[in-house]
mmCIF file of C-alpha atoms in Angstrom:
data_model
loop_
_atom_site.group_PDB
_atom_site.id
_atom_site.type_symbol
_atom_site.label_atom_id
_atom_site.label_comp_id
_atom_site.label_asym_id
_atom_site.label_seq_id
_atom_site.Cartn_x
_atom_site.Cartn_y
_atom_site.Cartn_z
ATOM 1 C CA MET A 1 223.297 164.914 49.942
ATOM 2 C CA SER A 2 223.093 167.083 46.811
ATOM 3 C CA ARG A 3 226.115 167.712 44.647
ATOM 4 C CA ILE A 4 226.891 171.251 43.497
ATOM 5 C CA GLU A 5 227.621 171.361 39.788
ATOM 6 C CA PRO A 6 230.344 173.761 38.607
ATOM 7 C CA SER A 7 229.187 176.832 36.710
ATOM 8 C CA ALA A 8 229.824 177.190 32.978
ATOM 9 C CA SER A 9 232.527 179.800 33.672
ATOM 10 C CA GLN A 10 234.280 177.459 36.131
ATOM 11 C CA VAL A 11 234.267 174.638 33.567
ATOM 12 C CA ALA A 12 235.542 177.021 30.860
ATOM 13 C CA ALA A 13 238.321 178.283 33.137
ATOM 14 C CA ARG A 14 239.425 174.686 33.793
ATOM 15 C CA THR A 15 239.579 173.859 30.094
ATOM 16 C CA GLU A 16 241.420 176.995 28.946
ATOM 17 C CA THR A 17 244.770 176.632 27.255
ATOM 18 C CA HIS A 18 247.274 179.391 27.961
ATOM 19 C CA ARG A 19 249.977 179.507 25.281
ATOM 20 C CA LEU A 20 253.330 181.271 25.696
ATOM 21 C CA PHE A 21 255.840 181.969 22.939
ATOM 22 C CA PHE A 22 258.474 184.418 21.792
ATOM 23 C CA ALA A 23 257.727 185.971 18.420
ATOM 24 C CA LEU A 24 258.464 188.655 15.899
ATOM 25 C CA MET A 25 255.488 191.002 15.516
ATOM 26 C CA PRO A 26 255.275 193.307 12.490
ATOM 27 C CA ASP A 27 254.844 197.056 12.777
ATOM 28 C CA ALA A 28 251.706 198.611 11.267
ATOM 29 C CA ALA A 29 253.220 199.222 7.819
ATOM 30 C CA THR A 30 254.592 195.667 7.531
ATOM 31 C CA ARG A 31 251.313 194.234 8.844
ATOM 32 C CA HIS A 32 249.526 196.141 6.054
ATOM 33 C CA GLU A 33 251.893 194.658 3.428
ATOM 34 C CA ILE A 34 251.428 191.130 4.808
ATOM 35 C CA ASN A 35 247.664 191.612 4.741
ATOM 36 C CA HIS A 36 247.875 192.784 1.117
ATOM 37 C CA ALA A 37 249.787 189.593 0.195
ATOM 38 C CA ALA A 38 247.141 187.511 1.995
ATOM 39 C CA ALA A 39 244.321 189.319 0.154
ATOM 40 C CA LEU A 40 245.934 188.583 -3.226
ATOM 41 C CA VAL A 41 246.221 184.867 -2.422
ATOM 42 C CA GLN A 42 242.629 184.864 -1.178
ATOM 43 C CA GLN A 43 241.448 186.401 -4.469
ATOM 44 C CA GLN A 44 243.582 184.126 -6.667
ATOM 45 C CA HIS A 45 242.809 180.890 -4.792
ATOM 46 C CA PRO A 46 239.190 180.821 -3.540
ATOM 47 C CA GLU A 47 239.373 177.001 -3.683
ATOM 48 C CA LEU A 48 241.419 177.092 -0.462
ATOM 49 C CA ARG A 49 238.177 177.784 1.463
ATOM 50 C CA ALA A 50 240.322 179.113 4.267
ATOM 51 C CA ARG A 51 239.902 180.791 7.647
ATOM 52 C CA TRP A 52 242.081 183.889 7.236
ATOM 53 C CA VAL A 53 244.127 185.149 10.177
ATOM 54 C CA ARG A 54 243.241 188.633 11.410
ATOM 55 C CA PRO A 55 246.083 191.107 10.688
ATOM 56 C CA GLU A 56 246.588 191.946 14.377
ATOM 57 C CA ARG A 57 247.559 188.278 14.921
ATOM 58 C CA PHE A 58 250.286 188.172 12.241
ATOM 59 C CA HIS A 59 253.572 187.041 13.765
ATOM 60 C CA ALA A 60 256.532 184.719 13.274
ATOM 61 C CA THR A 61 257.119 182.368 16.200
ATOM 62 C CA LEU A 62 260.706 182.216 17.446
ATOM 63 C CA ASN A 63 260.470 179.844 20.411
ATOM 64 C CA PHE A 64 257.378 178.074 21.726
ATOM 65 C CA LEU A 65 257.357 177.869 25.530
ATOM 66 C CA GLY A 66 254.326 175.627 25.939
ATOM 67 C CA ASP A 67 250.617 175.271 26.610
ATOM 68 C CA PHE A 68 249.431 175.520 30.208
ATOM 69 C CA PRO A 69 246.092 175.240 32.081
ATOM 70 C CA ALA A 70 246.753 178.683 33.630
ATOM 71 C CA LEU A 71 249.281 181.446 33.007
ATOM 72 C CA PRO A 72 252.453 180.138 34.713
ATOM 73 C CA ASP A 73 254.131 183.052 36.518
ATOM 74 C CA ASP A 74 257.369 181.095 37.020
ATOM 75 C CA VAL A 75 257.712 180.397 33.271
ATOM 76 C CA VAL A 76 256.970 184.048 32.444
ATOM 77 C CA GLU A 77 259.608 185.168 34.962
ATOM 78 C CA LYS A 78 262.269 182.810 33.564
ATOM 79 C CA ALA A 79 261.405 183.795 29.993
ATOM 80 C CA ARG A 80 261.739 187.497 30.820
ATOM 81 C CA ALA A 81 265.054 186.882 32.592
ATOM 82 C CA ALA A 82 266.368 185.030 29.539
ATOM 83 C CA ALA A 83 265.205 187.792 27.185
ATOM 84 C CA ASN A 84 266.781 190.490 29.357
ATOM 85 C CA GLY A 85 270.168 188.833 28.879
ATOM 86 C CA MET A 86 269.943 188.423 25.113
ATOM 87 C CA ARG A 87 271.847 190.551 22.625
ATOM 88 C CA ALA A 88 271.144 190.336 18.899
ATOM 89 C CA ALA A 89 271.415 192.489 15.811
ATOM 90 C CA ALA A 90 268.503 194.076 13.961
ATOM 91 C CA PHE A 91 268.016 192.785 10.411
ATOM 92 C CA ALA A 92 265.755 192.757 7.366
ATOM 93 C CA TRP A 93 263.758 189.685 6.337
ATOM 94 C CA MET A 94 262.409 189.451 2.802
ATOM 95 C CA LEU A 95 259.184 187.441 2.506
ATOM 96 C CA ASP A 96 258.718 186.595 -1.147
ATOM 97 C CA TYR A 97 256.319 183.648 -1.496
ATOM 98 C CA VAL A 98 253.233 181.983 -0.037
ATOM 99 C CA ALA A 99 253.027 178.197 0.287
ATOM 100 C CA SER A 100 251.123 175.529 2.217
ATOM 101 C CA PHE A 101 252.319 173.359 5.065
ATOM 102 C CA ARG A 102 250.798 169.900 5.373
ATOM 103 C CA GLY A 103 248.130 169.256 7.975
ATOM 104 C CA ARG A 104 244.473 168.615 8.713
ATOM 105 C CA GLU A 105 243.785 172.295 7.985
ATOM 106 C CA PRO A 106 246.882 173.063 5.897
ATOM 107 C CA PRO A 107 248.323 176.405 7.015
ATOM 108 C CA CYS A 108 248.872 178.892 4.221
ATOM 109 C CA VAL A 109 252.110 180.682 5.118
ATOM 110 C CA LEU A 110 254.236 183.613 3.987
ATOM 111 C CA ARG A 111 257.925 182.704 3.754
ATOM 112 C CA GLY A 112 261.252 183.926 2.491
ATOM 113 C CA SER A 113 263.392 182.011 0.013
ATOM 114 C CA GLN A 114 266.493 183.236 1.899
ATOM 115 C CA MET A 115 266.877 182.929 5.671
ATOM 116 C CA PRO A 116 268.775 185.907 7.122
ATOM 117 C CA GLU A 117 271.713 184.676 9.207
ATOM 118 C CA PRO A 118 270.784 187.055 12.090
ATOM 119 C CA LEU A 119 267.312 185.432 12.245
ATOM 120 C CA LEU A 120 268.806 181.955 12.547
ATOM 121 C CA ALA A 121 271.295 183.229 15.146
ATOM 122 C CA LEU A 122 268.497 184.875 17.148
ATOM 123 C CA TRP A 123 266.508 181.614 17.195
ATOM 124 C CA ARG A 124 269.526 179.509 18.205
ATOM 125 C CA ASN A 125 270.732 181.911 20.899
ATOM 126 C CA MET A 126 267.251 182.335 22.326
ATOM 127 C CA HIS A 127 266.706 178.577 22.539
ATOM 128 C CA THR A 128 270.056 178.070 24.289
ATOM 129 C CA THR A 129 269.443 180.950 26.710
ATOM 130 C CA LEU A 130 265.950 179.708 27.588
ATOM 131 C CA VAL A 131 267.222 176.191 28.316
ATOM 132 C CA GLU A 132 270.049 177.610 30.449
ATOM 133 C CA THR A 133 267.429 179.570 32.412
ATOM 134 C CA GLY A 134 265.806 176.270 33.352
ATOM 135 C CA LEU A 135 262.889 176.116 30.922
ATOM 136 C CA ARG A 136 261.984 172.818 29.320
ATOM 137 C CA LEU A 137 261.482 173.327 25.606
ATOM 138 C CA ARG A 138 260.730 171.009 22.729
ATOM 139 C CA ASP A 139 263.930 169.954 21.015
ATOM 140 C CA GLU A 140 263.613 171.923 17.776
ATOM 141 C CA ARG A 141 266.227 170.685 15.327
ATOM 142 C CA GLN A 142 264.949 172.776 12.446
ATOM 143 C CA PHE A 143 263.674 176.337 12.236
ATOM 144 C CA THR A 144 261.192 177.195 9.484
ATOM 145 C CA PRO A 145 260.301 180.859 10.003
ATOM 146 C CA HIS A 146 256.964 181.903 8.543
ATOM 147 C CA VAL A 147 253.881 184.048 9.048
ATOM 148 C CA THR A 148 250.620 182.070 9.012
ATOM 149 C CA LEU A 149 248.033 183.759 6.805
ATOM 150 C CA ALA A 150 245.232 181.185 6.884
ATOM 151 C CA TYR A 151 244.086 177.686 7.796
ATOM 152 C CA ALA A 152 242.662 176.118 4.658
ATOM 153 C CA ARG A 153 240.612 173.132 3.523
ATOM 154 C CA HIS A 154 243.076 172.508 0.681
ATOM 155 C CA GLU A 155 246.772 173.047 0.043
ATOM 156 C CA LEU A 156 248.065 175.494 -2.523
ATOM 157 C CA PRO A 157 249.089 173.451 -5.583
ATOM 158 C CA GLN A 158 252.376 175.370 -5.778
ATOM 159 C CA ALA A 159 254.139 178.326 -4.186
ATOM 160 C CA VAL A 160 252.725 181.756 -5.058
ATOM 161 C CA PRO A 161 255.334 184.518 -5.549
ATOM 162 C CA VAL A 162 254.730 187.773 -3.662
ATOM 163 C CA VAL A 163 255.498 190.717 -5.954
ATOM 164 C CA PRO A 164 256.803 193.019 -4.682
ATOM 165 C CA PRO A 165 258.107 191.020 -1.716
ATOM 166 C CA VAL A 166 257.412 192.142 1.822
ATOM 167 C CA VAL A 167 260.605 193.503 3.377
ATOM 168 C CA TRP A 168 260.262 193.338 7.154
ATOM 169 C CA GLN A 169 262.724 195.439 9.160
ATOM 170 C CA ILE A 170 263.044 193.524 12.420
ATOM 171 C CA ASP A 171 264.242 195.499 15.414
ATOM 172 C CA ARG A 172 262.520 193.761 18.342
ATOM 173 C CA PHE A 173 261.004 190.533 19.620
ATOM 174 C CA VAL A 174 258.147 189.976 22.048
ATOM 175 C CA LEU A 175 256.857 187.499 24.627
ATOM 176 C CA VAL A 176 253.242 186.613 23.835
ATOM 177 C CA HIS A 177 250.469 185.129 25.976
ATOM 178 C CA ASN A 178 247.426 183.756 24.211
ATOM 179 C CA VAL A 179 244.340 182.054 25.614
ATOM 180 C CA VAL A 180 243.703 179.672 22.726
ATOM 181 C CA GLY A 181 240.508 180.504 20.872
ATOM 182 C CA LYS A 182 239.891 183.759 22.722
ATOM 183 C CA GLY A 183 240.655 187.273 21.578
ATOM 184 C CA ASN A 184 243.894 188.989 20.789
ATOM 185 C CA TYR A 185 247.424 188.276 21.858
ATOM 186 C CA GLN A 186 248.703 189.847 25.067
ATOM 187 C CA VAL A 187 252.304 191.059 24.793
ATOM 188 C CA LEU A 188 254.059 190.441 28.133
ATOM 189 C CA GLY A 189 257.330 192.075 27.148
ATOM 190 C CA THR A 190 259.225 193.662 24.259
ATOM 191 C CA TRP A 191 263.000 193.574 23.720
ATOM 192 C CA GLY A 192 264.838 195.685 21.174
ATOM 193 C CA LEU A 193 267.533 194.435 18.812
ATOM 194 C CA SER A 194 270.647 196.537 18.308
ATOM 195 C CA GLY A 195 271.055 198.674 15.194
#
């Protein structure tokens, strides 16, 4: 009796990782400013030998919902329900330096030296609301908001100031679906922040 081997597309489908997370996504003008900051670091620090993130993928993760073998409709539904019930204020976030996180491919990230209180409140409230909706999330005790610019071979020796800083006017958050390693992010929902 002969055995039928799965096709390459069937094997690929079985090994896909579907990632879900809530994030802040910059508008076109802010994305351009973030890209300009990344280009300056790239020019000033070629020793990083980095893989630079495409501008359309710039974001700041708020809450990570998990990795899944297929897009989980129940998780998406609960996440949307939680987001529909959230109320938060719009705010400005000033991103004024680039630094490295530790890791095998140390991420090169854009950060702000001051965390806006509304950003911290949005993260806390979202986490609480998602858990109350029945989602199981990692227990995040600390929030380090950032925009990843690159994955490098080496860490930056010290923080690089961004002059002038990027001032990001944040008036919405989004639910993002990503098939890891494939294409662009798919936005599954957008929720506005009040004025």
